[in-house]
Amino acid sequence: MNSTHDLAEKVALVSGSSRGIGKKIAYHLLSGGAKVYLTGRSQEDLDQTYNSLSEQFPDQVCRYLGDLSNTVTIAGLLKTIHEDHGHIDIVVANIGSGRSQSGWDVPDNLWEESMQINFLSAVRLSRESLRYMTEAKSGSIIFIASVAGVETIAAPVPYACAKAALLSYMKNTAPIAARYGIRMNAVSPGNVFFPGGTWDKKMRENPEQTRNYIRDTVPLQRFGTPDDIGSMVRYLASDAASFITGADFVVDGGQTRSL
Ligand SMILES: NC(=O)c1ccc[n+]([C@@H]2O[C@H](COP(=O)([O-])OP(=O)(O)OC[C@H]3O[C@@H](n4cnc5c(N)ncnc54)[C@H](OP(=O)(O)O)[C@@H]3O)[C@@H](O)[C@H]2O)c1
């Protein structure tokens, strides 16, 4: 990605950006010159990320501690951002979790939990952001989905279904938002490794099996990195992607096989 400030003057919100993929998405948007709101529920993680990114990008980073899966909190944060800056240009719906139960006999509460965190939280964030973006007649919303929503891989079924629903929401809403000059896209990551993440845990618990899985199922034979996802999000948020909407970008080292 180039080093110019392709996102200068833009205001961005990345839900769930105190750790992992969301943190790197925030980093890439900051590198583009955007002002970025970080969010998370753990004060310690949020402060740590805020402090390290503020050192690199003084006056560009803001933070918000809270649960960004419910409408009241989301609406309150967007109102604050709008009051402080007058516009909200880029919204990245990144919150999600693949932790669920495998197999067919999944109880209601785990189905509901997965739909809440992986699907409805993103729908709510998108809907509340569109209130401001339709008024401004511009904006870019990017959803972090998963290869599990694109193809059948051995992911827990509630997670796969929630991410597939998210892609359908994006695809169906993008043409409506396009009438207001707003772009909506998704990024579907493959297996992304970072310290403390899901794949770090799998590597510790079962190193050989996990290494073999990556070697046998991912043509590029490596894990993805949060930078692989962050740089794609920066591109989609920028004017370089001004003709792209309603699209899902799979970033998976070739793992998915469908056309
Ligand atoms: N890791 C992968 O290999 C992979 C692959 C495909 C897709 N994805 C998708 O990529 C996204 C990010 O995954 P990740 O692995 O980076 O997740 P992660 O390590 O669990 O990080 C999630 C981030 O979201 C925050 N968060 C979670 N729930 C929240 C809530 N209700 N309100 C506010 N913040 C919340 C977390 O902080 P707190 O816990 O402190 O709130 C953290 O900052 C997810 O949508 C995931 O499904 C990941």
Coordinates of C-alpha atoms and ligand atoms in Angstrom, one line a residue:
M1 CA 0.0 0.0 0.0
N2 CA 1.3 3.5 -0.8
S3 CA 2.4 5.9 1.8
T4 CA 0.3 8.9 0.7
H5 CA -2.5 10.1 2.9
D6 CA -5.3 8.7 0.8
L7 CA -7.7 9.0 3.8
A8 CA -6.8 12.5 5.0
E9 CA -9.8 14.4 6.5
K10 CA -11.7 11.1 6.8
V11 CA -13.3 10.0 10.1
A12 CA -13.5 6.3 10.7
L13 CA -14.9 3.9 13.3
V14 CA -13.7 0.4 13.6
S15 CA -15.8 -1.7 16.0
G16 CA -13.7 -4.1 18.1
S17 CA -10.3 -2.6 17.4
S18 CA -8.5 -3.0 20.7
R19 CA -6.9 -6.3 19.6
G20 CA -6.3 -8.6 16.7
I21 CA -7.5 -7.9 13.2
G22 CA -9.5 -4.8 14.2
K23 CA -6.4 -3.2 15.7
K24 CA -4.5 -3.6 12.4
I25 CA -7.4 -2.3 10.4
A26 CA -7.2 0.8 12.6
Y27 CA -3.5 1.0 12.0
H28 CA -3.9 1.0 8.2
L29 CA -6.6 3.6 8.3
L30 CA -4.5 5.8 10.5
S31 CA -1.5 5.3 8.1
G32 CA -3.8 6.6 5.3
G33 CA -4.3 9.8 7.4
A34 CA -7.8 9.1 8.8
K35 CA -9.0 9.9 12.3
V36 CA -9.9 6.6 13.8
Y37 CA -12.2 5.6 16.8
L38 CA -11.0 2.5 18.5
T39 CA -13.5 0.4 20.5
G40 CA -13.5 -2.6 22.8
R41 CA -14.9 -3.7 26.2
S42 CA -11.6 -4.4 28.1
Q43 CA -10.2 -1.1 29.4
E44 CA -6.7 -2.5 29.6
D45 CA -6.5 -3.7 26.0
L46 CA -8.2 -0.5 24.7
D47 CA -5.8 1.8 26.6
Q48 CA -2.8 -0.2 25.5
T49 CA -3.7 0.0 21.9
Y50 CA -4.8 3.7 22.2
N51 CA -1.4 4.6 23.8
S52 CA 0.7 2.7 21.2
L53 CA -1.2 4.1 18.2
S54 CA -1.3 7.6 19.6
E55 CA 2.4 7.6 19.8
Q56 CA 2.7 6.8 16.1
F57 CA -0.3 8.9 15.0
P58 CA -0.7 11.9 17.4
D59 CA -4.1 13.7 17.2
Q60 CA -5.6 11.0 15.0
V61 CA -6.8 8.4 17.5
C62 CA -9.9 8.4 19.7
R63 CA -11.2 5.6 21.9
Y64 CA -14.6 4.3 23.2
L65 CA -15.0 1.7 25.9
G66 CA -18.3 -0.2 25.6
D67 CA -20.3 -3.1 24.1
L68 CA -20.8 -2.1 20.5
S69 CA -23.3 -4.9 19.8
N70 CA -26.5 -3.1 20.9
T71 CA -28.3 -0.3 19.2
V72 CA -28.4 2.2 22.1
T73 CA -24.6 2.2 22.5
I74 CA -23.9 2.3 18.8
A75 CA -26.3 5.2 18.3
G76 CA -24.8 7.1 21.2
L77 CA -21.2 6.7 19.9
L78 CA -22.2 7.7 16.3
K79 CA -23.9 10.8 17.7
T80 CA -20.8 11.8 19.6
I81 CA -18.6 11.3 16.6
H82 CA -20.9 13.3 14.4
E83 CA -21.1 16.1 17.0
D84 CA -17.3 16.2 17.3
H85 CA -16.4 16.0 13.7
G86 CA -19.5 16.8 11.6
H87 CA -19.1 13.7 9.5
I88 CA -18.6 9.9 9.7
D89 CA -16.9 8.6 6.5
I90 CA -15.7 5.1 7.1
V91 CA -17.3 2.4 9.3
V92 CA -15.8 -1.0 9.7
A93 CA -18.0 -3.7 11.3
N94 CA -15.3 -6.0 12.7
I95 CA -16.8 -7.5 15.9
G96 CA -17.3 -11.2 15.6
S97 CA -16.3 -14.6 17.1
G98 CA -16.0 -18.1 15.7
R99 CA -16.3 -19.6 19.1
S100 CA -19.4 -21.8 19.1
Q101 CA -20.4 -25.4 19.3
S102 CA -19.5 -27.9 16.5
G103 CA -22.0 -30.5 15.2
W104 CA -25.8 -30.3 14.6
D105 CA -27.1 -30.3 18.1
V106 CA -26.5 -26.7 19.0
P107 CA -28.8 -25.2 21.6
D108 CA -30.9 -22.0 21.0
N109 CA -28.7 -19.8 23.3
L110 CA -25.6 -20.5 21.2
W111 CA -27.4 -19.9 17.9
E112 CA -28.7 -16.6 19.3
E113 CA -25.3 -15.7 20.7
S114 CA -23.6 -16.3 17.3
M115 CA -26.2 -14.4 15.3
Q116 CA -26.0 -11.4 17.8
I117 CA -22.2 -11.0 17.7
N118 CA -21.5 -12.0 14.1
F119 CA -24.6 -10.7 12.3
L120 CA -26.9 -8.4 14.2
S121 CA -24.2 -6.3 15.7
A122 CA -23.0 -5.5 12.2
V123 CA -26.5 -4.8 10.9
R124 CA -27.2 -2.4 13.8
L125 CA -23.9 -0.6 13.2
S126 CA -24.5 -0.3 9.5
R127 CA -28.2 0.9 9.9
E128 CA -27.3 3.5 12.5
S129 CA -24.3 4.7 10.4
L130 CA -26.5 5.0 7.3
R131 CA -28.7 7.6 9.1
Y132 CA -25.7 10.0 8.9
M133 CA -24.2 8.8 5.6
T134 CA -27.5 9.1 3.7
E135 CA -27.8 12.6 5.0
A136 CA -24.2 13.4 3.9
K137 CA -24.7 11.4 0.6
S138 CA -21.3 9.7 1.0
G139 CA -19.6 7.0 3.1
S140 CA -18.0 3.6 3.0
I141 CA -19.1 0.7 5.2
I142 CA -16.9 -2.4 5.3
F143 CA -18.0 -5.7 6.9
I144 CA -15.5 -8.2 8.2
A145 CA -17.0 -11.6 7.3
S146 CA -15.2 -14.9 6.9
V147 CA -14.4 -17.7 4.5
A148 CA -16.7 -19.7 6.7
G149 CA -19.6 -17.6 5.3
V150 CA -18.4 -18.2 1.7
E151 CA -17.9 -22.0 1.6
T152 CA -18.4 -25.0 3.7
I153 CA -15.3 -25.4 5.8
A154 CA -15.2 -27.1 9.2
A155 CA -16.4 -24.1 11.1
P156 CA -19.2 -24.2 13.7
V157 CA -22.5 -24.0 11.8
P158 CA -23.9 -21.0 13.7
Y159 CA -20.8 -19.0 12.8
A160 CA -20.9 -20.0 9.1
C161 CA -24.6 -19.1 8.9
A162 CA -24.2 -15.8 10.7
K163 CA -21.3 -14.7 8.3
A164 CA -23.3 -15.9 5.2
A165 CA -26.2 -13.8 6.4
L166 CA -23.8 -10.9 6.8
L167 CA -22.7 -11.2 3.2
S168 CA -26.3 -11.4 2.1
Y169 CA -27.1 -8.3 4.1
M170 CA -24.2 -6.4 2.5
K171 CA -25.1 -7.6 -1.0
N172 CA -28.8 -6.6 -0.6
T173 CA -28.3 -3.3 1.1
A174 CA -25.4 -2.0 -1.1
P175 CA -27.7 -1.2 -4.1
I176 CA -30.0 0.8 -1.8
A177 CA -27.1 2.7 -0.2
A178 CA -25.6 3.3 -3.6
R179 CA -28.4 5.7 -4.5
Y180 CA -27.0 8.0 -1.8
G181 CA -23.4 7.6 -3.0
I182 CA -22.5 5.2 -0.2
R183 CA -20.4 2.1 -0.8
M184 CA -20.8 -1.2 1.1
N185 CA -18.3 -4.0 0.8
A186 CA -17.0 -7.0 2.8
V187 CA -13.7 -8.6 3.4
S188 CA -13.7 -12.4 4.1
P189 CA -10.5 -13.4 5.9
G190 CA -9.1 -17.0 5.9
N191 CA -7.0 -18.2 8.8
V192 CA -5.4 -15.2 10.4
F193 CA -2.7 -15.6 12.9
F194 CA -1.7 -13.2 15.7
P195 CA -0.4 -13.6 19.2
G196 CA -3.4 -14.4 21.5
G197 CA -5.7 -15.1 18.6
T198 CA -7.7 -18.2 17.7
W199 CA -4.9 -19.7 15.5
D200 CA -2.2 -19.0 18.1
K201 CA -4.3 -21.0 20.5
K202 CA -4.7 -23.9 18.0
M203 CA -1.0 -23.8 17.3
R204 CA -0.2 -24.2 21.0
E205 CA -2.8 -26.9 21.6
N206 CA -2.1 -28.9 18.4
P207 CA 0.9 -27.7 16.5
E208 CA 1.4 -30.5 14.1
Q209 CA -2.2 -30.9 13.1
T210 CA -2.6 -27.2 12.7
R211 CA 0.5 -26.9 10.5
N212 CA -0.7 -29.8 8.4
Y213 CA -4.1 -28.2 8.0
I214 CA -2.6 -25.0 6.7
R215 CA -0.2 -26.8 4.4
D216 CA -3.0 -29.0 3.0
T217 CA -5.8 -26.6 2.6
V218 CA -4.2 -23.2 1.9
P219 CA -2.4 -23.1 -1.5
L220 CA -0.1 -20.3 -0.4
Q221 CA 0.7 -22.5 2.7
R222 CA 0.8 -19.9 5.3
F223 CA -1.5 -18.1 7.8
G224 CA -2.9 -14.7 6.9
T225 CA -1.8 -11.7 8.9
P226 CA -3.9 -8.9 10.3
D227 CA -1.9 -6.6 7.9
D228 CA -3.3 -8.7 5.0
I229 CA -6.8 -7.7 6.1
G230 CA -6.0 -4.1 7.2
S231 CA -4.4 -3.2 3.8
M232 CA -7.5 -4.5 2.0
V233 CA -9.8 -2.5 4.2
R234 CA -7.7 0.6 3.6
Y235 CA -8.0 0.1 -0.1
L236 CA -11.7 -0.4 0.0
A237 CA -12.2 2.7 2.2
S238 CA -10.2 4.9 -0.2
D239 CA -11.2 6.7 -3.4
A240 CA -9.1 4.1 -5.4
A241 CA -12.1 1.8 -4.8
S242 CA -14.7 4.4 -5.8
F243 CA -16.4 2.1 -8.3
I244 CA -16.6 -0.9 -6.0
T245 CA -19.7 -1.7 -4.0
G246 CA -21.6 -4.8 -3.1
A247 CA -18.5 -6.9 -3.3
D248 CA -16.8 -9.4 -1.0
F249 CA -13.0 -9.6 -1.1
V250 CA -11.8 -13.0 0.0
V251 CA -8.3 -12.8 1.6
D252 CA -7.4 -16.4 2.3
G253 CA -4.3 -17.5 0.5
G254 CA -6.4 -19.4 -2.1
Q255 CA -8.2 -21.6 0.5
T256 CA -11.7 -21.2 -1.0
R257 CA -12.3 -23.0 -4.3
S258 CA -15.6 -21.7 -5.7
L259 CA -15.7 -19.3 -8.7
Ligands
LIG1 N1 -8.9 -14.6 13.4 C1 -9.3 -15.2 12.2 O1 -8.6 -16.1 11.8 C2 -10.5 -14.8 11.5 C3 -10.8 -15.4 10.3 C4 -12.0 -15.0 9.6 C5 -12.7 -14.0 10.1 N2 -12.4 -13.4 11.2 C6 -13.3 -12.3 11.7 O2 -12.5 -11.1 11.9 C7 -13.1 -10.3 13.0 C8 -12.0 -10.1 14.0 O3 -11.6 -11.3 14.5 P1 -10.3 -11.4 15.6 O4 -9.8 -12.8 15.4 O5 -9.4 -10.3 15.4 O6 -11.2 -11.3 17.0 P2 -10.6 -11.1 18.5 O7 -9.2 -11.4 18.6 O8 -11.6 -11.8 19.4 O9 -10.8 -9.5 18.6 C9 -12.1 -8.9 18.7 C10 -12.1 -7.5 19.0 O10 -13.4 -7.0 19.1 C11 -13.6 -6.5 20.5 N3 -15.0 -6.9 20.8 C12 -15.6 -8.1 20.8 N4 -16.9 -8.0 21.2 C13 -17.1 -6.7 21.3 C14 -18.3 -6.0 21.6 N5 -19.5 -6.6 21.9 N6 -18.2 -4.6 21.7 C15 -17.0 -4.0 21.5 N7 -15.9 -4.6 21.2 C16 -15.9 -6.0 21.1 C17 -12.6 -7.2 21.3 O11 -12.3 -6.5 22.5 P3 -13.1 -6.9 23.9 O12 -13.2 -8.3 24.0 O13 -12.3 -6.2 24.9 O14 -14.4 -6.2 23.7 C18 -11.4 -7.2 20.3 O15 -10.9 -5.8 20.3 C19 -14.3 -11.1 13.5 O16 -15.5 -10.7 12.8 C20 -14.0 -12.6 13.0 O17 -15.1 -13.3 12.8 C21 -11.3 -13.7 12.0

